[in-house]
Amino acid sequence: MAPTRWLLLICLAGAAGGVLQARAQPDSNGFISIDCGLPGKTSYVEDTTKLPYTPDAGFTDTGTNHNISAEYLTPSTGRSWHNLRSFATGPRNCYTLLSLTSGLKYLVRAKFMYGNYDGLDRPPVFDLYVGVNLWTTVNITGPEGMVSTEVIIVVPDDFLHVCLVNTGAGTPFMSSLELRLLHRTLYPQATTTQGLVLSSRLNFGPTSENNVIR
Ligand SMILES: *[C@@H]1O[C@H](CO)[C@@H](O)[C@H](O)[C@H]1NC(C)=O
Ligand SMILES: *[C@@H]1O[C@H](CO)[C@@H](O)[C@H](O)[C@H]1NC(C)=O
């Protein structure tokens, strides 16, 4: 985990199209699991984690739903990868997570699989922000690649924006967005003035190839 300096600017990022509506909030664990681009209003329980995933309509007002191309679906492709939301319009589009607790520590994880959903065979590169801070540049290098990125932050407010910014290298999209409340003693390097961006996460000595640890 590489420490990254954060500017603690308590200001609302100028989301194109104004303040976004959101209607969902963390569960009793402090978890939110969003399946971006999932149509309808019905959640489902994800097989490997047994966590409920919810459609993203309550978290963003922009973008459109798409399925990845069937040729990139395999039996082991988890359901949250099957669809995505893409943001073809505007320089900056955001998800809003509400009902957080200011001053508490959260892990935010975003996942991306292009899967040639638009039939253009042009995987994009775009920027991802958490609040007003650049989180990472998402560089999708192929249709099959599953990109996952995490940040650990102490949130300054009771809400959090996660924003996708078009940098002129293709249409931003997202496959899933997850929020996990962390105990305040975990990752002491994450403070009100700096966050931690995931470099890599390794499981030493797993008992099977596909070990999922919650
Ligand atoms: C995505 O696939 C599901 C079923 O696999 C289908 O019901 C839905 O209409 C598809 N959505 C789009 C936008 O093609
Ligand atoms: C994205 O990754 C590819 C392959 O690693 C690299 O060639 C390209 O320069 C990267 N693009 C950006 C904008 O970082």
JSON list of N, CA, C and O in Angstrom, two decimals, residues 35-86:
[
{"chain": "A", "resi": 35, "resn": "ASP", "atom": "N", "xyz": [-23.93, -3.32, -7.91]},
{"chain": "A", "resi": 35, "resn": "ASP", "atom": "CA", "xyz": [-23.68, -3.93, -9.21]},
{"chain": "A", "resi": 35, "resn": "ASP", "atom": "C", "xyz": [-24.05, -2.90, -10.28]},
{"chain": "A", "resi": 35, "resn": "ASP", "atom": "O", "xyz": [-25.23, -2.71, -10.60]},
{"chain": "A", "resi": 36, "resn": "CYS", "atom": "N", "xyz": [-23.04, -2.20, -10.80]},
{"chain": "A", "resi": 36, "resn": "CYS", "atom": "CA", "xyz": [-23.28, -1.11, -11.74]},
{"chain": "A", "resi": 36, "resn": "CYS", "atom": "C", "xyz": [-23.90, -1.66, -13.03]},
{"chain": "A", "resi": 36, "resn": "CYS", "atom": "O", "xyz": [-23.42, -2.65, -13.58]},
{"chain": "A", "resi": 37, "resn": "GLY", "atom": "N", "xyz": [-24.95, -0.98, -13.48]},
{"chain": "A", "resi": 37, "resn": "GLY", "atom": "CA", "xyz": [-25.61, -1.38, -14.72]},
{"chain": "A", "resi": 37, "resn": "GLY", "atom": "C", "xyz": [-26.63, -2.49, -14.55]},
{"chain": "A", "resi": 37, "resn": "GLY", "atom": "O", "xyz": [-27.22, -2.94, -15.54]},
{"chain": "A", "resi": 38, "resn": "LEU", "atom": "N", "xyz": [-26.86, -2.91, -13.31]},
{"chain": "A", "resi": 38, "resn": "LEU", "atom": "CA", "xyz": [-27.90, -3.93, -13.08]},
{"chain": "A", "resi": 38, "resn": "LEU", "atom": "C", "xyz": [-29.26, -3.27, -13.19]},
{"chain": "A", "resi": 38, "resn": "LEU", "atom": "O", "xyz": [-29.55, -2.33, -12.46]},
{"chain": "A", "resi": 39, "resn": "PRO", "atom": "N", "xyz": [-30.10, -3.71, -14.14]},
{"chain": "A", "resi": 39, "resn": "PRO", "atom": "CA", "xyz": [-31.41, -3.06, -14.29]},
{"chain": "A", "resi": 39, "resn": "PRO", "atom": "C", "xyz": [-32.35, -3.45, -13.15]},
{"chain": "A", "resi": 39, "resn": "PRO", "atom": "O", "xyz": [-32.11, -4.43, -12.44]},
{"chain": "A", "resi": 40, "resn": "GLY", "atom": "N", "xyz": [-33.43, -2.70, -13.02]},
{"chain": "A", "resi": 40, "resn": "GLY", "atom": "CA", "xyz": [-34.45, -3.03, -12.04]},
{"chain": "A", "resi": 40, "resn": "GLY", "atom": "C", "xyz": [-34.11, -2.55, -10.65]},
{"chain": "A", "resi": 40, "resn": "GLY", "atom": "O", "xyz": [-33.24, -1.70, -10.46]},
{"chain": "A", "resi": 41, "resn": "LYS", "atom": "N", "xyz": [-34.83, -3.11, -9.67]},
{"chain": "A", "resi": 41, "resn": "LYS", "atom": "CA", "xyz": [-34.69, -2.63, -8.30]},
{"chain": "A", "resi": 41, "resn": "LYS", "atom": "C", "xyz": [-34.36, -3.76, -7.34]},
{"chain": "A", "resi": 41, "resn": "LYS", "atom": "O", "xyz": [-34.36, -3.58, -6.13]},
{"chain": "A", "resi": 42, "resn": "THR", "atom": "N", "xyz": [-34.10, -4.95, -7.89]},
{"chain": "A", "resi": 42, "resn": "THR", "atom": "CA", "xyz": [-33.98, -6.12, -7.03]},
{"chain": "A", "resi": 42, "resn": "THR", "atom": "C", "xyz": [-32.51, -6.47, -6.78]},
{"chain": "A", "resi": 42, "resn": "THR", "atom": "O", "xyz": [-31.73, -6.61, -7.73]},
{"chain": "A", "resi": 43, "resn": "SER", "atom": "N", "xyz": [-32.16, -6.64, -5.53]},
{"chain": "A", "resi": 43, "resn": "SER", "atom": "CA", "xyz": [-30.82, -7.08, -5.15]},
{"chain": "A", "resi": 43, "resn": "SER", "atom": "C", "xyz": [-30.71, -8.58, -5.33]},
{"chain": "A", "resi": 43, "resn": "SER", "atom": "O", "xyz": [-31.71, -9.28, -5.45]},
{"chain": "A", "resi": 44, "resn": "TYR", "atom": "N", "xyz": [-29.48, -9.08, -5.33]},
{"chain": "A", "resi": 44, "resn": "TYR", "atom": "CA", "xyz": [-29.27, -10.53, -5.34]},
{"chain": "A", "resi": 44, "resn": "TYR", "atom": "C", "xyz": [-28.08, -10.84, -4.44]},
{"chain": "A", "resi": 44, "resn": "TYR", "atom": "O", "xyz": [-27.28, -9.95, -4.14]},
{"chain": "A", "resi": 45, "resn": "VAL", "atom": "N", "xyz": [-27.98, -12.08, -4.00]},
{"chain": "A", "resi": 45, "resn": "VAL", "atom": "CA", "xyz": [-26.86, -12.49, -3.17]},
{"chain": "A", "resi": 45, "resn": "VAL", "atom": "C", "xyz": [-25.78, -13.08, -4.06]},
{"chain": "A", "resi": 45, "resn": "VAL", "atom": "O", "xyz": [-26.04, -14.01, -4.83]},
{"chain": "A", "resi": 46, "resn": "GLU", "atom": "N", "xyz": [-24.60, -12.51, -3.98]},
{"chain": "A", "resi": 46, "resn": "GLU", "atom": "CA", "xyz": [-23.49, -12.93, -4.83]},
{"chain": "A", "resi": 46, "resn": "GLU", "atom": "C", "xyz": [-22.95, -14.27, -4.32]},
{"chain": "A", "resi": 46, "resn": "GLU", "atom": "O", "xyz": [-22.78, -14.47, -3.10]},
{"chain": "A", "resi": 47, "resn": "ASP", "atom": "N", "xyz": [-22.66, -15.20, -5.26]},
{"chain": "A", "resi": 47, "resn": "ASP", "atom": "CA", "xyz": [-22.33, -16.58, -4.89]},
{"chain": "A", "resi": 47, "resn": "ASP", "atom": "C", "xyz": [-21.10, -16.74, -4.00]},
{"chain": "A", "resi": 47, "resn": "ASP", "atom": "O", "xyz": [-21.15, -17.44, -3.00]},
{"chain": "A", "resi": 48, "resn": "THR", "atom": "N", "xyz": [-19.98, -16.11, -4.38]},
{"chain": "A", "resi": 48, "resn": "THR", "atom": "CA", "xyz": [-18.75, -16.39, -3.64]},
{"chain": "A", "resi": 48, "resn": "THR", "atom": "C", "xyz": [-18.70, -15.68, -2.29]},
{"chain": "A", "resi": 48, "resn": "THR", "atom": "O", "xyz": [-18.22, -16.24, -1.31]},
{"chain": "A", "resi": 49, "resn": "THR", "atom": "N", "xyz": [-19.20, -14.46, -2.23]},
{"chain": "A", "resi": 49, "resn": "THR", "atom": "CA", "xyz": [-19.10, -13.69, -0.99]},
{"chain": "A", "resi": 49, "resn": "THR", "atom": "C", "xyz": [-20.34, -13.81, -0.11]},
{"chain": "A", "resi": 49, "resn": "THR", "atom": "O", "xyz": [-20.30, -13.46, 1.05]},
{"chain": "A", "resi": 50, "resn": "LYS", "atom": "N", "xyz": [-21.45, -14.24, -0.71]},
{"chain": "A", "resi": 50, "resn": "LYS", "atom": "CA", "xyz": [-22.75, -14.30, -0.02]},
{"chain": "A", "resi": 50, "resn": "LYS", "atom": "C", "xyz": [-23.22, -12.91, 0.43]},
{"chain": "A", "resi": 50, "resn": "LYS", "atom": "O", "xyz": [-23.99, -12.77, 1.37]},
{"chain": "A", "resi": 51, "resn": "LEU", "atom": "N", "xyz": [-22.72, -11.90, -0.24]},
{"chain": "A", "resi": 51, "resn": "LEU", "atom": "CA", "xyz": [-23.14, -10.53, 0.09]},
{"chain": "A", "resi": 51, "resn": "LEU", "atom": "C", "xyz": [-24.22, -10.08, -0.89]},
{"chain": "A", "resi": 51, "resn": "LEU", "atom": "O", "xyz": [-24.16, -10.42, -2.07]},
{"chain": "A", "resi": 52, "resn": "PRO", "atom": "N", "xyz": [-25.20, -9.31, -0.41]},
{"chain": "A", "resi": 52, "resn": "PRO", "atom": "CA", "xyz": [-26.21, -8.79, -1.33]},
{"chain": "A", "resi": 52, "resn": "PRO", "atom": "C", "xyz": [-25.66, -7.65, -2.19]},
{"chain": "A", "resi": 52, "resn": "PRO", "atom": "O", "xyz": [-25.03, -6.74, -1.67]},
{"chain": "A", "resi": 53, "resn": "TYR", "atom": "N", "xyz": [-25.89, -7.72, -3.49]},
{"chain": "A", "resi": 53, "resn": "TYR", "atom": "CA", "xyz": [-25.52, -6.66, -4.43]},
{"chain": "A", "resi": 53, "resn": "TYR", "atom": "C", "xyz": [-26.79, -5.99, -4.90]},
{"chain": "A", "resi": 53, "resn": "TYR", "atom": "O", "xyz": [-27.79, -6.63, -5.19]},
{"chain": "A", "resi": 54, "resn": "THR", "atom": "N", "xyz": [-26.70, -4.67, -4.97]},
{"chain": "A", "resi": 54, "resn": "THR", "atom": "CA", "xyz": [-27.89, -3.88, -5.27]},
{"chain": "A", "resi": 54, "resn": "THR", "atom": "C", "xyz": [-27.71, -3.17, -6.62]},
{"chain": "A", "resi": 54, "resn": "THR", "atom": "O", "xyz": [-26.57, -2.89, -7.01]},
{"chain": "A", "resi": 55, "resn": "PRO", "atom": "N", "xyz": [-28.79, -2.93, -7.36]},
{"chain": "A", "resi": 55, "resn": "PRO", "atom": "CA", "xyz": [-28.67, -2.15, -8.60]},
{"chain": "A", "resi": 55, "resn": "PRO", "atom": "C", "xyz": [-28.18, -0.74, -8.30]},
{"chain": "A", "resi": 55, "resn": "PRO", "atom": "O", "xyz": [-28.30, -0.28, -7.16]},
{"chain": "A", "resi": 56, "resn": "ASP", "atom": "N", "xyz": [-27.63, -0.07, -9.31]},
{"chain": "A", "resi": 56, "resn": "ASP", "atom": "CA", "xyz": [-26.99, 1.23, -9.04]},
{"chain": "A", "resi": 56, "resn": "ASP", "atom": "C", "xyz": [-27.88, 2.43, -9.28]},
{"chain": "A", "resi": 56, "resn": "ASP", "atom": "O", "xyz": [-27.43, 3.57, -9.10]},
{"chain": "A", "resi": 57, "resn": "ALA", "atom": "N", "xyz": [-29.14, 2.20, -9.65]},
{"chain": "A", "resi": 57, "resn": "ALA", "atom": "CA", "xyz": [-29.98, 3.34, -10.01]},
{"chain": "A", "resi": 57, "resn": "ALA", "atom": "C", "xyz": [-30.10, 4.35, -8.86]},
{"chain": "A", "resi": 57, "resn": "ALA", "atom": "O", "xyz": [-30.22, 5.55, -9.09]},
{"chain": "A", "resi": 58, "resn": "GLY", "atom": "N", "xyz": [-30.06, 3.91, -7.64]},
{"chain": "A", "resi": 58, "resn": "GLY", "atom": "CA", "xyz": [-30.20, 4.82, -6.50]},
{"chain": "A", "resi": 58, "resn": "GLY", "atom": "C", "xyz": [-28.94, 5.61, -6.19]},
{"chain": "A", "resi": 58, "resn": "GLY", "atom": "O", "xyz": [-28.94, 6.43, -5.27]},
{"chain": "A", "resi": 59, "resn": "PHE", "atom": "N", "xyz": [-27.87, 5.36, -6.91]},
{"chain": "A", "resi": 59, "resn": "PHE", "atom": "CA", "xyz": [-26.58, 5.96, -6.57]},
{"chain": "A", "resi": 59, "resn": "PHE", "atom": "C", "xyz": [-26.05, 6.92, -7.63]},
{"chain": "A", "resi": 59, "resn": "PHE", "atom": "O", "xyz": [-25.05, 7.58, -7.41]},
{"chain": "A", "resi": 60, "resn": "THR", "atom": "N", "xyz": [-26.66, 6.92, -8.79]},
{"chain": "A", "resi": 60, "resn": "THR", "atom": "CA", "xyz": [-26.20, 7.83, -9.85]},
{"chain": "A", "resi": 60, "resn": "THR", "atom": "C", "xyz": [-27.38, 8.17, -10.74]},
{"chain": "A", "resi": 60, "resn": "THR", "atom": "O", "xyz": [-28.32, 7.36, -10.89]},
{"chain": "A", "resi": 61, "resn": "ASP", "atom": "N", "xyz": [-27.34, 9.36, -11.31]},
{"chain": "A", "resi": 61, "resn": "ASP", "atom": "CA", "xyz": [-28.45, 9.80, -12.16]},
{"chain": "A", "resi": 61, "resn": "ASP", "atom": "C", "xyz": [-28.08, 9.80, -13.63]},
{"chain": "A", "resi": 61, "resn": "ASP", "atom": "O", "xyz": [-28.87, 10.22, -14.47]},
{"chain": "A", "resi": 62, "resn": "THR", "atom": "N", "xyz": [-26.85, 9.39, -13.94]},
{"chain": "A", "resi": 62, "resn": "THR", "atom": "CA", "xyz": [-26.41, 9.48, -15.33]},
{"chain": "A", "resi": 62, "resn": "THR", "atom": "C", "xyz": [-25.90, 8.12, -15.81]},
{"chain": "A", "resi": 62, "resn": "THR", "atom": "O", "xyz": [-25.83, 7.17, -15.04]},
{"chain": "A", "resi": 63, "resn": "GLY", "atom": "N", "xyz": [-25.57, 8.06, -17.09]},
{"chain": "A", "resi": 63, "resn": "GLY", "atom": "CA", "xyz": [-25.01, 6.83, -17.64]},
{"chain": "A", "resi": 63, "resn": "GLY", "atom": "C", "xyz": [-26.07, 5.87, -18.14]},
{"chain": "A", "resi": 63, "resn": "GLY", "atom": "O", "xyz": [-27.28, 6.09, -17.95]},
{"chain": "A", "resi": 64, "resn": "THR", "atom": "N", "xyz": [-25.62, 4.82, -18.82]},
{"chain": "A", "resi": 64, "resn": "THR", "atom": "CA", "xyz": [-26.54, 3.83, -19.37]},
{"chain": "A", "resi": 64, "resn": "THR", "atom": "C", "xyz": [-26.03, 2.42, -19.07]},
{"chain": "A", "resi": 64, "resn": "THR", "atom": "O", "xyz": [-24.83, 2.18, -18.94]},
{"chain": "A", "resi": 65, "resn": "ASN", "atom": "N", "xyz": [-26.99, 1.49, -18.95]},
{"chain": "A", "resi": 65, "resn": "ASN", "atom": "CA", "xyz": [-26.67, 0.09, -18.63]},
{"chain": "A", "resi": 65, "resn": "ASN", "atom": "C", "xyz": [-26.28, -0.68, -19.88]},
{"chain": "A", "resi": 65, "resn": "ASN", "atom": "O", "xyz": [-26.87, -0.51, -20.95]},
{"chain": "A", "resi": 66, "resn": "HIS", "atom": "N", "xyz": [-25.30, -1.56, -19.71]},
{"chain": "A", "resi": 66, "resn": "HIS", "atom": "CA", "xyz": [-24.89, -2.44, -20.81]},
{"chain": "A", "resi": 66, "resn": "HIS", "atom": "C", "xyz": [-24.51, -3.80, -20.26]},
{"chain": "A", "resi": 66, "resn": "HIS", "atom": "O", "xyz": [-24.05, -3.90, -19.12]},
{"chain": "A", "resi": 67, "resn": "ASN", "atom": "N", "xyz": [-24.65, -4.82, -21.10]},
{"chain": "A", "resi": 67, "resn": "ASN", "atom": "CA", "xyz": [-24.11, -6.15, -20.80]},
{"chain": "A", "resi": 67, "resn": "ASN", "atom": "C", "xyz": [-22.78, -6.29, -21.50]},
{"chain": "A", "resi": 67, "resn": "ASN", "atom": "O", "xyz": [-22.61, -5.80, -22.62]},
{"chain": "A", "resi": 68, "resn": "ILE", "atom": "N", "xyz": [-21.84, -7.01, -20.86]},
{"chain": "A", "resi": 68, "resn": "ILE", "atom": "CA", "xyz": [-20.61, -7.30, -21.60]},
{"chain": "A", "resi": 68, "resn": "ILE", "atom": "C", "xyz": [-20.96, -8.29, -22.70]},
{"chain": "A", "resi": 68, "resn": "ILE", "atom": "O", "xyz": [-21.98, -8.98, -22.65]},
{"chain": "A", "resi": 69, "resn": "SER", "atom": "N", "xyz": [-20.11, -8.35, -23.71]},
{"chain": "A", "resi": 69, "resn": "SER", "atom": "CA", "xyz": [-20.36, -9.24, -24.84]},
{"chain": "A", "resi": 69, "resn": "SER", "atom": "C", "xyz": [-20.31, -10.70, -24.38]},
{"chain": "A", "resi": 69, "resn": "SER", "atom": "O", "xyz": [-19.44, -11.07, -23.58]},
{"chain": "A", "resi": 70, "resn": "ALA", "atom": "N", "xyz": [-21.24, -11.50, -24.90]},
{"chain": "A", "resi": 70, "resn": "ALA", "atom": "CA", "xyz": [-21.38, -12.89, -24.45]},
{"chain": "A", "resi": 70, "resn": "ALA", "atom": "C", "xyz": [-20.09, -13.68, -24.62]},
{"chain": "A", "resi": 70, "resn": "ALA", "atom": "O", "xyz": [-19.82, -14.62, -23.85]},
{"chain": "A", "resi": 71, "resn": "GLU", "atom": "N", "xyz": [-19.26, -13.31, -25.58]},
{"chain": "A", "resi": 71, "resn": "GLU", "atom": "CA", "xyz": [-18.04, -14.10, -25.81]},
{"chain": "A", "resi": 71, "resn": "GLU", "atom": "C", "xyz": [-17.05, -13.99, -24.65]},
{"chain": "A", "resi": 71, "resn": "GLU", "atom": "O", "xyz": [-16.12, -14.77, -24.57]},
{"chain": "A", "resi": 72, "resn": "TYR", "atom": "N", "xyz": [-17.24, -13.01, -23.77]},
{"chain": "A", "resi": 72, "resn": "TYR", "atom": "CA", "xyz": [-16.34, -12.87, -22.63]},
{"chain": "A", "resi": 72, "resn": "TYR", "atom": "C", "xyz": [-16.94, -13.39, -21.34]},
{"chain": "A", "resi": 72, "resn": "TYR", "atom": "O", "xyz": [-16.37, -13.23, -20.27]},
{"chain": "A", "resi": 73, "resn": "LEU", "atom": "N", "xyz": [-18.12, -14.00, -21.44]},
{"chain": "A", "resi": 73, "resn": "LEU", "atom": "CA", "xyz": [-18.74, -14.61, -20.26]},
{"chain": "A", "resi": 73, "resn": "LEU", "atom": "C", "xyz": [-18.31, -16.07, -20.16]},
{"chain": "A", "resi": 73, "resn": "LEU", "atom": "O", "xyz": [-18.43, -16.81, -21.12]},
{"chain": "A", "resi": 74, "resn": "THR", "atom": "N", "xyz": [-17.82, -16.45, -18.99]},
{"chain": "A", "resi": 74, "resn": "THR", "atom": "CA", "xyz": [-17.54, -17.86, -18.75]},
{"chain": "A", "resi": 74, "resn": "THR", "atom": "C", "xyz": [-18.32, -18.26, -17.50]},
{"chain": "A", "resi": 74, "resn": "THR", "atom": "O", "xyz": [-18.81, -17.39, -16.77]},
{"chain": "A", "resi": 75, "resn": "PRO", "atom": "N", "xyz": [-18.44, -19.58, -17.23]},
{"chain": "A", "resi": 75, "resn": "PRO", "atom": "CA", "xyz": [-19.19, -20.00, -16.04]},
{"chain": "A", "resi": 75, "resn": "PRO", "atom": "C", "xyz": [-18.62, -19.41, -14.75]},
{"chain": "A", "resi": 75, "resn": "PRO", "atom": "O", "xyz": [-19.33, -19.25, -13.76]},
{"chain": "A", "resi": 76, "resn": "SER", "atom": "N", "xyz": [-17.32, -19.07, -14.77]},
{"chain": "A", "resi": 76, "resn": "SER", "atom": "CA", "xyz": [-16.72, -18.54, -13.53]},
{"chain": "A", "resi": 76, "resn": "SER", "atom": "C", "xyz": [-16.75, -17.01, -13.46]},
{"chain": "A", "resi": 76, "resn": "SER", "atom": "O", "xyz": [-16.25, -16.42, -12.51]},
{"chain": "A", "resi": 77, "resn": "THR", "atom": "N", "xyz": [-17.33, -16.36, -14.47]},
{"chain": "A", "resi": 77, "resn": "THR", "atom": "CA", "xyz": [-17.43, -14.91, -14.42]},
{"chain": "A", "resi": 77, "resn": "THR", "atom": "C", "xyz": [-18.54, -14.52, -13.44]},
{"chain": "A", "resi": 77, "resn": "THR", "atom": "O", "xyz": [-19.71, -14.75, -13.71]},
{"chain": "A", "resi": 78, "resn": "GLY", "atom": "N", "xyz": [-18.16, -14.00, -12.30]},
{"chain": "A", "resi": 78, "resn": "GLY", "atom": "CA", "xyz": [-19.13, -13.63, -11.27]},
{"chain": "A", "resi": 78, "resn": "GLY", "atom": "C", "xyz": [-20.18, -12.68, -11.81]},
{"chain": "A", "resi": 78, "resn": "GLY", "atom": "O", "xyz": [-19.92, -11.89, -12.72]},
{"chain": "A", "resi": 79, "resn": "ARG", "atom": "N", "xyz": [-21.37, -12.76, -11.24]},
{"chain": "A", "resi": 79, "resn": "ARG", "atom": "CA", "xyz": [-22.50, -12.02, -11.80]},
{"chain": "A", "resi": 79, "resn": "ARG", "atom": "C", "xyz": [-22.27, -10.51, -11.86]},
{"chain": "A", "resi": 79, "resn": "ARG", "atom": "O", "xyz": [-22.75, -9.83, -12.78]},
{"chain": "A", "resi": 80, "resn": "SER", "atom": "N", "xyz": [-21.52, -9.98, -10.90]},
{"chain": "A", "resi": 80, "resn": "SER", "atom": "CA", "xyz": [-21.36, -8.52, -10.88]},
{"chain": "A", "resi": 80, "resn": "SER", "atom": "C", "xyz": [-20.52, -8.01, -12.07]},
{"chain": "A", "resi": 80, "resn": "SER", "atom": "O", "xyz": [-20.51, -6.81, -12.35]},
{"chain": "A", "resi": 81, "resn": "TRP", "atom": "N", "xyz": [-19.84, -8.91, -12.77]},
{"chain": "A", "resi": 81, "resn": "TRP", "atom": "CA", "xyz": [-19.06, -8.51, -13.94]},
{"chain": "A", "resi": 81, "resn": "TRP", "atom": "C", "xyz": [-19.91, -8.51, -15.21]},
{"chain": "A", "resi": 81, "resn": "TRP", "atom": "O", "xyz": [-19.47, -8.01, -16.25]},
{"chain": "A", "resi": 82, "resn": "HIS", "atom": "N", "xyz": [-21.09, -9.08, -15.17]},
{"chain": "A", "resi": 82, "resn": "HIS", "atom": "CA", "xyz": [-21.88, -9.29, -16.40]},
{"chain": "A", "resi": 82, "resn": "HIS", "atom": "C", "xyz": [-22.35, -8.00, -17.03]},
{"chain": "A", "resi": 82, "resn": "HIS", "atom": "O", "xyz": [-22.56, -7.92, -18.23]},
{"chain": "A", "resi": 83, "resn": "ASN", "atom": "N", "xyz": [-22.60, -7.00, -16.20]},
{"chain": "A", "resi": 83, "resn": "ASN", "atom": "CA", "xyz": [-23.12, -5.75, -16.74]},
{"chain": "A", "resi": 83, "resn": "ASN", "atom": "C", "xyz": [-22.36, -4.58, -16.12]},
{"chain": "A", "resi": 83, "resn": "ASN", "atom": "O", "xyz": [-21.64, -4.73, -15.13]},
{"chain": "A", "resi": 84, "resn": "LEU", "atom": "N", "xyz": [-22.53, -3.42, -16.73]},
{"chain": "A", "resi": 84, "resn": "LEU", "atom": "CA", "xyz": [-21.79, -2.23, -16.30]},
{"chain": "A", "resi": 84, "resn": "LEU", "atom": "C", "xyz": [-22.60, -1.00, -16.64]},
{"chain": "A", "resi": 84, "resn": "LEU", "atom": "O", "xyz": [-23.59, -1.06, -17.38]},
{"chain": "A", "resi": 85, "resn": "ARG", "atom": "N", "xyz": [-22.19, 0.12, -16.08]},
{"chain": "A", "resi": 85, "resn": "ARG", "atom": "CA", "xyz": [-22.78, 1.40, -16.47]},
{"chain": "A", "resi": 85, "resn": "ARG", "atom": "C", "xyz": [-21.71, 2.23, -17.15]},
{"chain": "A", "resi": 85, "resn": "ARG", "atom": "O", "xyz": [-20.59, 2.35, -16.63]},
{"chain": "A", "resi": 86, "resn": "SER", "atom": "N", "xyz": [-22.04, 2.76, -18.31]},
{"chain": "A", "resi": 86, "resn": "SER", "atom": "CA", "xyz": [-21.06, 3.59, -19.01]},
{"chain": "A", "resi": 86, "resn": "SER", "atom": "C", "xyz": [-21.57, 5.03, -19.09]},
{"chain": "A", "resi": 86, "resn": "SER", "atom": "O", "xyz": [-22.78, 5.28, -19.05]}
]
